[in-house]
PDB file of C-alpha atoms in Angstrom:
ATOM      1  CA  MET A   1     120.897 -81.981 274.671  1.00  0.00           C
ATOM      2  CA  ASN A   2     119.790 -78.502 273.730  1.00  0.00           C
ATOM      3  CA  ARG A   3     122.140 -77.531 270.990  1.00  0.00           C
ATOM      4  CA  GLN A   4     122.533 -73.889 270.022  1.00  0.00           C
ATOM      5  CA  PRO A   5     122.281 -72.967 266.318  1.00  0.00           C
ATOM      6  CA  HIS A   6     125.466 -72.919 264.337  1.00  0.00           C
ATOM      7  CA  THR A   7     126.445 -69.259 264.127  1.00  0.00           C
ATOM      8  CA  ILE A   8     130.057 -69.205 262.984  1.00  0.00           C
ATOM      9  CA  GLY A   9     130.490 -66.517 260.394  1.00  0.00           C
ATOM     10  CA  TYR A  10     126.998 -65.118 261.040  1.00  0.00           C
ATOM     11  CA  PRO A  11     125.896 -62.057 263.028  1.00  0.00           C
ATOM     12  CA  ALA A  12     125.388 -62.493 266.759  1.00  0.00           C
ATOM     13  CA  ASP A  13     121.521 -62.032 266.622  1.00  0.00           C
ATOM     14  CA  GLY A  14     120.986 -65.323 264.850  1.00  0.00           C
ATOM     15  CA  PRO A  15     122.111 -67.620 262.027  1.00  0.00           C
ATOM     16  CA  TYR A  16     119.558 -66.529 259.375  1.00  0.00           C
ATOM     17  CA  THR A  17     119.600 -62.729 259.584  1.00  0.00           C
ATOM     18  CA  TRP A  18     122.091 -62.511 256.698  1.00  0.00           C
ATOM     19  CA  HIS A  19     120.154 -65.094 254.741  1.00  0.00           C
ATOM     20  CA  ARG A  20     117.040 -62.908 254.814  1.00  0.00           C
ATOM     21  CA  ALA A  21     119.004 -59.729 254.126  1.00  0.00           C
ATOM     22  CA  ALA A  22     120.745 -61.373 251.193  1.00  0.00           C
ATOM     23  CA  LEU A  23     117.547 -62.395 249.493  1.00  0.00           C
ATOM     24  CA  ALA A  24     115.363 -59.381 250.324  1.00  0.00           C
ATOM     25  CA  PRO A  25     116.498 -56.914 247.605  1.00  0.00           C
ATOM     26  CA  LEU A  26     116.372 -59.635 244.984  1.00  0.00           C
ATOM     27  CA  LEU A  27     112.751 -60.499 245.740  1.00  0.00           C
ATOM     28  CA  ALA A  28     110.961 -57.473 247.114  1.00  0.00           C
ATOM     29  CA  GLY A  29     113.182 -54.537 246.103  1.00  0.00           C
ATOM     30  CA  PRO A  30     115.930 -52.578 248.075  1.00  0.00           C
ATOM     31  CA  THR A  31     114.795 -53.431 251.555  1.00  0.00           C
ATOM     32  CA  ALA A  32     117.906 -55.007 253.061  1.00  0.00           C
ATOM     33  CA  ASN A  33     119.783 -53.109 255.750  1.00  0.00           C
ATOM     34  CA  VAL A  34     123.393 -54.117 255.909  1.00  0.00           C
ATOM     35  CA  PRO A  35     125.356 -52.795 258.904  1.00  0.00           C
ATOM     36  CA  GLU A  36     128.717 -51.276 258.096  1.00  0.00           C
ATOM     37  CA  ALA A  37     130.287 -53.372 260.844  1.00  0.00           C
ATOM     38  CA  THR A  38     129.536 -56.507 258.776  1.00  0.00           C
ATOM     39  CA  ASP A  39     130.818 -55.130 255.514  1.00  0.00           C
ATOM     40  CA  ASP A  40     133.580 -57.546 254.437  1.00  0.00           C
ATOM     41  CA  ALA A  41     132.094 -60.607 256.158  1.00  0.00           C
ATOM     42  CA  PHE A  42     128.659 -59.974 254.619  1.00  0.00           C
ATOM     43  CA  VAL A  43     130.088 -59.566 251.110  1.00  0.00           C
ATOM     44  CA  GLU A  44     131.994 -62.762 251.634  1.00  0.00           C
ATOM     45  CA  PHE A  45     128.738 -64.440 252.541  1.00  0.00           C
ATOM     46  CA  LEU A  46     126.998 -63.105 249.426  1.00  0.00           C
ATOM     47  CA  LEU A  47     129.789 -64.444 247.217  1.00  0.00           C
ATOM     48  CA  ASP A  48     129.655 -67.868 248.941  1.00  0.00           C
ATOM     49  CA  GLN A  49     125.911 -68.038 248.373  1.00  0.00           C
ATOM     50  CA  GLY A  50     126.177 -67.294 244.644  1.00  0.00           C
ATOM     51  CA  LEU A  51     124.500 -63.894 245.039  1.00  0.00           C
ATOM     52  CA  GLY A  52     127.381 -61.566 244.273  1.00  0.00           C
ATOM     53  CA  PRO A  53     126.449 -60.815 240.600  1.00  0.00           C
ATOM     54  CA  LEU A  54     122.776 -60.360 241.439  1.00  0.00           C
ATOM     55  CA  TRP A  55     123.637 -57.897 244.199  1.00  0.00           C
ATOM     56  CA  ASP A  56     125.923 -55.977 241.861  1.00  0.00           C
ATOM     57  CA  HIS A  57     123.001 -55.719 239.378  1.00  0.00           C
ATOM     58  CA  ALA A  58     120.582 -54.593 242.150  1.00  0.00           C
ATOM     59  CA  ILE A  59     123.085 -51.860 243.257  1.00  0.00           C
ATOM     60  CA  SER A  60     123.699 -50.580 239.725  1.00  0.00           C
ATOM     61  CA  GLU A  61     120.218 -50.856 238.206  1.00  0.00           C
ATOM     62  CA  HIS A  62     117.642 -50.454 241.011  1.00  0.00           C
ATOM     63  CA  ASP A  63     118.777 -47.497 243.050  1.00  0.00           C
ATOM     64  CA  PHE A  64     119.783 -49.828 245.844  1.00  0.00           C
ATOM     65  CA  SER A  65     122.528 -48.327 248.150  1.00  0.00           C
ATOM     66  CA  PRO A  66     123.394 -50.662 250.981  1.00  0.00           C
ATOM     67  CA  ALA A  67     125.908 -49.575 253.527  1.00  0.00           C
ATOM     68  CA  LEU A  68     128.906 -51.262 251.843  1.00  0.00           C
ATOM     69  CA  SER A  69     132.325 -49.783 251.105  1.00  0.00           C
ATOM     70  CA  LEU A  70     133.554 -49.064 247.573  1.00  0.00           C
ATOM     71  CA  GLN A  71     135.962 -51.998 248.007  1.00  0.00           C
ATOM     72  CA  ALA A  72     133.134 -54.326 248.910  1.00  0.00           C
ATOM     73  CA  LYS A  73     131.054 -53.182 245.895  1.00  0.00           C
ATOM     74  CA  GLU A  74     134.048 -53.714 243.728  1.00  0.00           C
ATOM     75  CA  ARG A  75     134.267 -57.331 244.864  1.00  0.00           C
ATOM     76  CA  LEU A  76     130.625 -57.753 244.000  1.00  0.00           C
ATOM     77  CA  HIS A  77     131.160 -56.236 240.525  1.00  0.00           C
ATOM     78  CA  ASN A  78     134.218 -58.480 239.957  1.00  0.00           C
ATOM     79  CA  SER A  79     132.111 -61.526 240.763  1.00  0.00           C
ATOM     80  CA  ARG A  80     129.659 -60.388 238.124  1.00  0.00           C
ATOM     81  CA  LEU A  81     132.403 -60.114 235.505  1.00  0.00           C
ATOM     82  CA  SER A  82     133.645 -63.549 236.313  1.00  0.00           C
ATOM     83  CA  ALA A  83     130.113 -64.997 236.205  1.00  0.00           C
ATOM     84  CA  THR A  84     129.448 -63.446 232.854  1.00  0.00           C
ATOM     85  CA  ALA A  85     132.658 -64.921 231.339  1.00  0.00           C
ATOM     86  CA  HIS A  86     131.780 -68.334 232.778  1.00  0.00           C
ATOM     87  CA  TYR A  87     128.226 -68.035 231.491  1.00  0.00           C
ATOM     88  CA  MET A  88     129.375 -67.317 227.916  1.00  0.00           C
ATOM     89  CA  LEU A  89     131.484 -70.465 228.070  1.00  0.00           C
ATOM     90  CA  GLN A  90     128.604 -72.541 229.416  1.00  0.00           C
ATOM     91  CA  ARG A  91     126.199 -71.086 226.901  1.00  0.00           C
ATOM     92  CA  ASN A  92     128.410 -72.302 224.078  1.00  0.00           C
ATOM     93  CA  SER A  93     128.688 -75.658 225.835  1.00  0.00           C
ATOM     94  CA  LEU A  94     124.922 -75.936 225.997  1.00  0.00           C
ATOM     95  CA  LEU A  95     124.724 -75.595 222.255  1.00  0.00           C
ATOM     96  CA  ALA A  96     127.524 -78.208 221.842  1.00  0.00           C
ATOM     97  CA  ILE A  97     125.691 -80.646 224.161  1.00  0.00           C
ATOM     98  CA  LYS A  98     122.551 -80.280 222.251  1.00  0.00           C
ATOM     99  CA  ALA A  99     124.403 -81.031 219.025  1.00  0.00           C
ATOM    100  CA  ILE A 100     126.409 -83.983 220.420  1.00  0.00           C
ATOM    101  CA  LEU A 101     123.465 -85.797 221.994  1.00  0.00           C
ATOM    102  CA  GLY A 102     121.157 -84.876 219.174  1.00  0.00           C
ATOM    103  CA  GLY A 103     123.596 -86.364 216.675  1.00  0.00           C
ATOM    104  CA  ALA A 104     123.763 -89.502 218.862  1.00  0.00           C
ATOM    105  CA  GLU A 105     119.931 -89.659 218.962  1.00  0.00           C
ATOM    106  CA  VAL A 106     119.940 -89.529 222.781  1.00  0.00           C
ATOM    107  CA  PRO A 107     116.934 -87.620 224.224  1.00  0.00           C
ATOM    108  CA  HIS A 108     118.201 -85.400 227.068  1.00  0.00           C
ATOM    109  CA  LEU A 109     117.530 -82.300 228.974  1.00  0.00           C
ATOM    110  CA  VAL A 110     119.624 -79.803 230.980  1.00  0.00           C
ATOM    111  CA  PHE A 111     118.291 -79.221 234.505  1.00  0.00           C
ATOM    112  CA  LYS A 112     119.209 -77.380 237.763  1.00  0.00           C
ATOM    113  CA  GLY A 113     121.164 -74.113 237.590  1.00  0.00           C
ATOM    114  CA  CYS A 114     122.071 -73.942 233.917  1.00  0.00           C
ATOM    115  CA  HIS A 115     118.401 -74.441 233.019  1.00  0.00           C
ATOM    116  CA  THR A 116     116.624 -72.372 235.612  1.00  0.00           C
ATOM    117  CA  ARG A 117     118.670 -69.314 234.936  1.00  0.00           C
ATOM    118  CA  GLU A 118     117.583 -69.390 231.289  1.00  0.00           C
ATOM    119  CA  LEU A 119     113.995 -70.034 232.251  1.00  0.00           C
ATOM    120  CA  LEU A 120     113.659 -67.433 235.079  1.00  0.00           C
ATOM    121  CA  PHE A 121     116.286 -64.712 234.913  1.00  0.00           C
ATOM    122  CA  SER A 122     116.097 -61.793 232.532  1.00  0.00           C
ATOM    123  CA  GLU A 123     119.970 -61.780 232.559  1.00  0.00           C
ATOM    124  CA  PRO A 124     120.932 -65.386 232.933  1.00  0.00           C
ATOM    125  CA  ALA A 125     124.586 -64.582 233.376  1.00  0.00           C
ATOM    126  CA  LEU A 126     123.754 -63.119 236.782  1.00  0.00           C
ATOM    127  CA  ARG A 127     122.937 -66.548 238.137  1.00  0.00           C
ATOM    128  CA  PRO A 128     126.209 -68.526 238.519  1.00  0.00           C
ATOM    129  CA  ALA A 129     126.277 -72.259 237.898  1.00  0.00           C
ATOM    130  CA  GLN A 130     129.322 -74.416 238.423  1.00  0.00           C
ATOM    131  CA  ASP A 131     128.474 -77.480 236.310  1.00  0.00           C
ATOM    132  CA  ILE A 132     126.101 -78.383 233.494  1.00  0.00           C
ATOM    133  CA  ASP A 133     123.688 -81.059 234.683  1.00  0.00           C
ATOM    134  CA  VAL A 134     122.297 -83.308 231.895  1.00  0.00           C
ATOM    135  CA  LEU A 135     119.612 -86.051 232.272  1.00  0.00           C
ATOM    136  CA  ILE A 136     119.497 -88.930 229.801  1.00  0.00           C
ATOM    137  CA  PRO A 137     117.668 -92.245 229.714  1.00  0.00           C
ATOM    138  CA  ASN A 138     119.322 -95.020 231.700  1.00  0.00           C
ATOM    139  CA  GLU A 139     119.359 -97.394 228.760  1.00  0.00           C
ATOM    140  CA  GLN A 140     121.284 -94.882 226.615  1.00  0.00           C
ATOM    141  CA  LYS A 141     124.046 -93.922 229.046  1.00  0.00           C
ATOM    142  CA  ALA A 142     126.807 -95.822 227.228  1.00  0.00           C
ATOM    143  CA  GLN A 143     125.679 -94.279 223.898  1.00  0.00           C
ATOM    144  CA  ALA A 144     125.835 -90.845 225.422  1.00  0.00           C
ATOM    145  CA  ILE A 145     129.180 -91.206 227.038  1.00  0.00           C
ATOM    146  CA  LYS A 146     130.673 -92.508 223.862  1.00  0.00           C
ATOM    147  CA  ALA A 147     129.326 -89.505 221.946  1.00  0.00           C
ATOM    148  CA  PHE A 148     130.994 -87.158 224.402  1.00  0.00           C
ATOM    149  CA  VAL A 149     134.264 -89.048 224.435  1.00  0.00           C
ATOM    150  CA  ASP A 150     134.353 -89.087 220.628  1.00  0.00           C
ATOM    151  CA  ASP A 151     133.969 -85.303 220.734  1.00  0.00           C
ATOM    152  CA  GLY A 152     136.997 -84.923 222.909  1.00  0.00           C
ATOM    153  CA  TYR A 153     135.540 -85.035 226.464  1.00  0.00           C
ATOM    154  CA  THR A 154     137.217 -87.032 229.211  1.00  0.00           C
ATOM    155  CA  PHE A 155     135.154 -89.497 231.143  1.00  0.00           C
ATOM    156  CA  HIS A 156     135.322 -89.474 234.991  1.00  0.00           C
ATOM    157  CA  GLY A 157     133.623 -92.201 236.997  1.00  0.00           C
ATOM    158  CA  ASN A 158     133.359 -92.299 240.748  1.00  0.00           C
ATOM    159  CA  ALA A 159     132.518 -95.508 242.541  1.00  0.00           C
ATOM    160  CA  ASP A 160     130.396 -93.534 245.043  1.00  0.00           C
ATOM    161  CA  ASN A 161     127.899 -92.346 242.446  1.00  0.00           C
ATOM    162  CA  ILE A 162     128.475 -94.258 239.151  1.00  0.00           C
ATOM    163  CA  SER A 163     125.126 -95.900 239.842  1.00  0.00           C
ATOM    164  CA  HIS A 164     123.365 -92.823 238.600  1.00  0.00           C
ATOM    165  CA  GLU A 165     125.835 -90.263 237.251  1.00  0.00           C
ATOM    166  CA  CYS A 166     129.297 -89.612 235.841  1.00  0.00           C
ATOM    167  CA  SER A 167     131.322 -86.512 234.937  1.00  0.00           C
ATOM    168  CA  LEU A 168     132.747 -85.381 231.549  1.00  0.00           C
ATOM    169  CA  THR A 169     135.243 -82.594 231.156  1.00  0.00           C
ATOM    170  CA  ARG A 170     136.841 -80.740 228.244  1.00  0.00           C
ATOM    171  CA  GLY A 171     138.937 -77.648 228.994  1.00  0.00           C
ATOM    172  CA  LYS A 172     136.939 -75.510 231.444  1.00  0.00           C
ATOM    173  CA  THR A 173     133.655 -77.280 230.675  1.00  0.00           C
ATOM    174  CA  HIS A 174     132.309 -79.670 233.336  1.00  0.00           C
ATOM    175  CA  ILE A 175     129.307 -81.822 232.663  1.00  0.00           C
ATOM    176  CA  ASP A 176     127.513 -83.975 235.217  1.00  0.00           C
ATOM    177  CA  LEU A 177     125.726 -86.645 233.170  1.00  0.00           C
ATOM    178  CA  HIS A 178     122.765 -88.245 235.095  1.00  0.00           C
ATOM    179  CA  TRP A 179     120.657 -91.258 234.170  1.00  0.00           C
ATOM    180  CA  ASP A 180     118.654 -90.992 237.431  1.00  0.00           C
ATOM    181  CA  ILE A 181     117.900 -87.934 239.539  1.00  0.00           C
ATOM    182  CA  PHE A 182     119.206 -89.713 242.685  1.00  0.00           C
ATOM    183  CA  ARG A 183     120.868 -92.999 243.574  1.00  0.00           C
ATOM    184  CA  PRO A 184     118.617 -95.855 242.440  1.00  0.00           C
ATOM    185  CA  GLY A 185     116.059 -96.693 245.121  1.00  0.00           C
ATOM    186  CA  ARG A 186     116.035 -93.252 246.674  1.00  0.00           C
ATOM    187  CA  THR A 187     112.649 -92.459 245.046  1.00  0.00           C
ATOM    188  CA  ARG A 188     109.780 -94.931 245.599  1.00  0.00           C
ATOM    189  CA  THR A 189     109.133 -94.881 241.851  1.00  0.00           C
ATOM    190  CA  PRO A 190     111.806 -94.055 239.201  1.00  0.00           C
ATOM    191  CA  MET A 191     111.137 -90.480 238.019  1.00  0.00           C
ATOM    192  CA  ALA A 192     113.738 -89.768 235.364  1.00  0.00           C
ATOM    193  CA  ALA A 193     111.621 -90.997 232.438  1.00  0.00           C
ATOM    194  CA  ARG A 194     108.663 -88.849 233.577  1.00  0.00           C
ATOM    195  CA  ILE A 195     110.838 -85.708 233.770  1.00  0.00           C
ATOM    196  CA  LEU A 196     112.412 -86.471 230.347  1.00  0.00           C
ATOM    197  CA  ASP A 197     108.889 -86.721 228.860  1.00  0.00           C
ATOM    198  CA  THR A 198     108.313 -83.030 229.749  1.00  0.00           C
ATOM    199  CA  ARG A 199     111.359 -81.727 227.892  1.00  0.00           C
ATOM    200  CA  LYS A 200     111.005 -78.653 225.727  1.00  0.00           C
ATOM    201  CA  ASP A 201     113.369 -76.921 223.305  1.00  0.00           C
ATOM    202  CA  TYR A 202     114.570 -73.631 224.826  1.00  0.00           C
ATOM    203  CA  GLY A 203     116.859 -72.740 221.923  1.00  0.00           C
ATOM    204  CA  SER A 204     120.224 -73.162 223.525  1.00  0.00           C
ATOM    205  CA  HIS A 205     119.196 -76.458 225.176  1.00  0.00           C
ATOM    206  CA  TRP A 206     116.542 -79.003 225.890  1.00  0.00           C
ATOM    207  CA  GLY A 207     115.082 -78.558 229.416  1.00  0.00           C
ATOM    208  CA  PRO A 208     112.205 -79.668 231.634  1.00  0.00           C
ATOM    209  CA  ASN A 209     108.977 -77.823 231.656  1.00  0.00           C
ATOM    210  CA  GLU A 210     108.108 -75.536 234.548  1.00  0.00           C
ATOM    211  CA  THR A 211     106.301 -78.271 236.485  1.00  0.00           C
ATOM    212  CA  ALA A 212     109.128 -80.764 236.267  1.00  0.00           C
ATOM    213  CA  ALA A 213     111.681 -77.935 237.105  1.00  0.00           C
ATOM    214  CA  LEU A 214     109.727 -77.101 240.274  1.00  0.00           C
ATOM    215  CA  PHE A 215     109.412 -80.737 241.250  1.00  0.00           C
ATOM    216  CA  LEU A 216     113.229 -81.121 240.997  1.00  0.00           C
ATOM    217  CA  GLN A 217     113.818 -77.834 242.897  1.00  0.00           C
ATOM    218  CA  LEU A 218     111.580 -79.022 245.748  1.00  0.00           C
ATOM    219  CA  ILE A 219     113.380 -82.275 246.368  1.00  0.00           C
ATOM    220  CA  HIS A 220     116.881 -82.261 244.919  1.00  0.00           C
ATOM    221  CA  PRO A 221     118.561 -79.857 247.301  1.00  0.00           C
ATOM    222  CA  VAL A 222     117.128 -81.706 250.366  1.00  0.00           C
ATOM    223  CA  PHE A 223     119.125 -84.888 249.482  1.00  0.00           C
ATOM    224  CA  THR A 224     122.150 -83.538 247.573  1.00  0.00           C
ATOM    225  CA  LYS A 225     122.840 -80.291 249.469  1.00  0.00           C
ATOM    226  CA  TYR A 226     121.077 -80.876 252.828  1.00  0.00           C
ATOM    227  CA  LEU A 227     118.926 -77.804 252.112  1.00  0.00           C
ATOM    228  CA  SER A 228     119.901 -75.425 254.910  1.00  0.00           C
ATOM    229  CA  THR A 229     123.558 -76.171 255.272  1.00  0.00           C
ATOM    230  CA  PRO A 230     126.412 -73.931 253.980  1.00  0.00           C
ATOM    231  CA  HIS A 231     126.759 -76.429 251.152  1.00  0.00           C
ATOM    232  CA  ALA A 232     123.277 -75.423 249.888  1.00  0.00           C
ATOM    233  CA  SER A 233     123.777 -71.918 248.413  1.00  0.00           C
ATOM    234  CA  LEU A 234     120.985 -69.380 248.726  1.00  0.00           C
ATOM    235  CA  VAL A 235     120.846 -68.834 244.988  1.00  0.00           C
ATOM    236  CA  ARG A 236     118.835 -72.084 244.920  1.00  0.00           C
ATOM    237  CA  GLN A 237     116.280 -70.446 247.183  1.00  0.00           C
ATOM    238  CA  LEU A 238     115.992 -67.684 244.600  1.00  0.00           C
ATOM    239  CA  ASP A 239     115.347 -70.228 241.920  1.00  0.00           C
ATOM    240  CA  LEU A 240     112.536 -71.732 243.965  1.00  0.00           C
ATOM    241  CA  ALA A 241     111.003 -68.354 244.811  1.00  0.00           C
ATOM    242  CA  TYR A 242     111.045 -67.365 241.096  1.00  0.00           C
ATOM    243  CA  LEU A 243     109.591 -70.736 240.005  1.00  0.00           C
ATOM    244  CA  LEU A 244     106.707 -70.220 242.488  1.00  0.00           C
ATOM    245  CA  THR A 245     106.038 -66.578 241.587  1.00  0.00           C
ATOM    246  CA  LYS A 246     106.938 -66.350 237.893  1.00  0.00           C
ATOM    247  CA  THR A 247     105.594 -69.561 236.432  1.00  0.00           C
ATOM    248  CA  GLU A 248     102.262 -71.467 236.237  1.00  0.00           C
ATOM    249  CA  VAL A 249     102.384 -74.196 238.810  1.00  0.00           C
ATOM    250  CA  ASN A 250     100.473 -77.426 238.177  1.00  0.00           C
ATOM    251  CA  TRP A 251     100.053 -78.491 241.740  1.00  0.00           C
ATOM    252  CA  GLY A 252      98.031 -81.538 240.799  1.00  0.00           C
ATOM    253  CA  LYS A 253     100.922 -82.896 238.837  1.00  0.00           C
ATOM    254  CA  ILE A 254     103.442 -81.855 241.509  1.00  0.00           C
ATOM    255  CA  LEU A 255     101.486 -83.589 244.301  1.00  0.00           C
ATOM    256  CA  ASN A 256     101.031 -86.714 242.186  1.00  0.00           C
ATOM    257  CA  TRP A 257     104.785 -86.917 241.453  1.00  0.00           C
ATOM    258  CA  LEU A 258     105.665 -86.331 245.092  1.00  0.00           C
ATOM    259  CA  GLU A 259     103.357 -89.143 246.084  1.00  0.00           C
ATOM    260  CA  LEU A 260     104.878 -91.491 243.464  1.00  0.00           C
ATOM    261  CA  ALA A 261     108.405 -90.518 244.526  1.00  0.00           C
ATOM    262  CA  GLY A 262     107.702 -90.750 248.215  1.00  0.00           C
ATOM    263  CA  MET A 263     109.083 -87.282 248.762  1.00  0.00           C
ATOM    264  CA  LYS A 264     106.299 -85.131 250.130  1.00  0.00           C
ATOM    265  CA  THR A 265     108.345 -84.483 253.287  1.00  0.00           C
ATOM    266  CA  ALA A 266     111.268 -83.265 251.269  1.00  0.00           C
ATOM    267  CA  ALA A 267     108.992 -80.826 249.425  1.00  0.00           C
ATOM    268  CA  TRP A 268     107.485 -79.637 252.720  1.00  0.00           C
ATOM    269  CA  LEU A 269     110.999 -78.954 254.016  1.00  0.00           C
ATOM    270  CA  SER A 270     111.900 -76.893 250.971  1.00  0.00           C
ATOM    271  CA  LEU A 271     108.810 -74.802 251.119  1.00  0.00           C
ATOM    272  CA  THR A 272     109.061 -74.296 254.879  1.00  0.00           C
ATOM    273  CA  TRP A 273     112.712 -73.170 254.535  1.00  0.00           C
ATOM    274  CA  LEU A 274     111.749 -70.762 251.819  1.00  0.00           C
ATOM    275  CA  GLU A 275     108.959 -69.258 253.896  1.00  0.00           C
ATOM    276  CA  MET A 276     111.339 -68.845 256.875  1.00  0.00           C
ATOM    277  CA  LEU A 277     113.759 -66.830 254.695  1.00  0.00           C
ATOM    278  CA  THR A 278     111.399 -64.902 252.363  1.00  0.00           C
ATOM    279  CA  ASP A 279     107.772 -65.090 253.749  1.00  0.00           C
ATOM    280  CA  ILE A 280     106.759 -66.645 250.414  1.00  0.00           C
ATOM    281  CA  ALA A 281     104.167 -69.208 251.423  1.00  0.00           C
TER     282      ALA A 281
END
C-alpha cells in the first residue's frame, strides 16, 4: 500500500515545511518565512515542539520579524515567562539532587534536556524541559531511592519500566531516576557505567561529557520518542544540532560505543532526520 504522509495539522505542501521553518531562525538566523494564513496554527506548532521561548528570544533580540500577529507573539512571550519560572524551580532542584545523592555517596549525572540546556544554550531557561533525568549505578538504586524518600520525595514505580527507571516527585519537581539508559537487553552491551565514567561537575549538577551527551542524543529519541513522531519534539533536534556544531566531537569514541551498543542504525536515523530538516550533515 502506498501510504500518504501524515499531514494533519501541517500545511498542505508537505508534513515537514513547518519543521524546517521552525528550526531555521534558531540555527541560521532570521530566514523563516511564516505565512499569515498559518498564524495561529503555526504558533501552536511551535509551542508543541518546545520552541516557543526560543522564538520569542529570536524575535526580541535578533531583528527577526516573522508574519505573526501581536496575539501570536504574545503567546510566544508567555511561553517564555512560563519556561523561565519552571527553569528556576528545576535549577534549584538540580542543586538539591546534587546534595542528596552526594550525601548518600551515589555517583550520578543529569542527562537529556536539563543537562544539554546548561551545556549548549547561553540562556538555558529558553530550552524547556519537563522532567529531570538522573542516571545512577544499577547496584545503588535502592540507596538512591531511599535518599530521595528520606528527603521528602514520593516514589512512583511503574511495572512497565521498573526494570530500568522510576519516578520521584516533590511538589512541582519531577525526577526520572534511571539505572540503565534503556530497558535491559536493548543495548548489545550495557552502557550506563561507561556514560557515568565520563561525568563532569557543571556547578549546578553532574553531567556527561560532550561525547557521552552526543551518544545519548543520537540514540535515545529513536527508541523513547520514535524520532520523527509528534511525540518527539523539535527542540531535541536543536540539541543535536548544537552538540554537533558547538562542541568537539570524538567520533572515534562515538563509533566505538555505537558498535558496542549495537545502535549504529539508530544514530544514522538521527543524523539523517537532522539533515532533512536543517541541512546539517
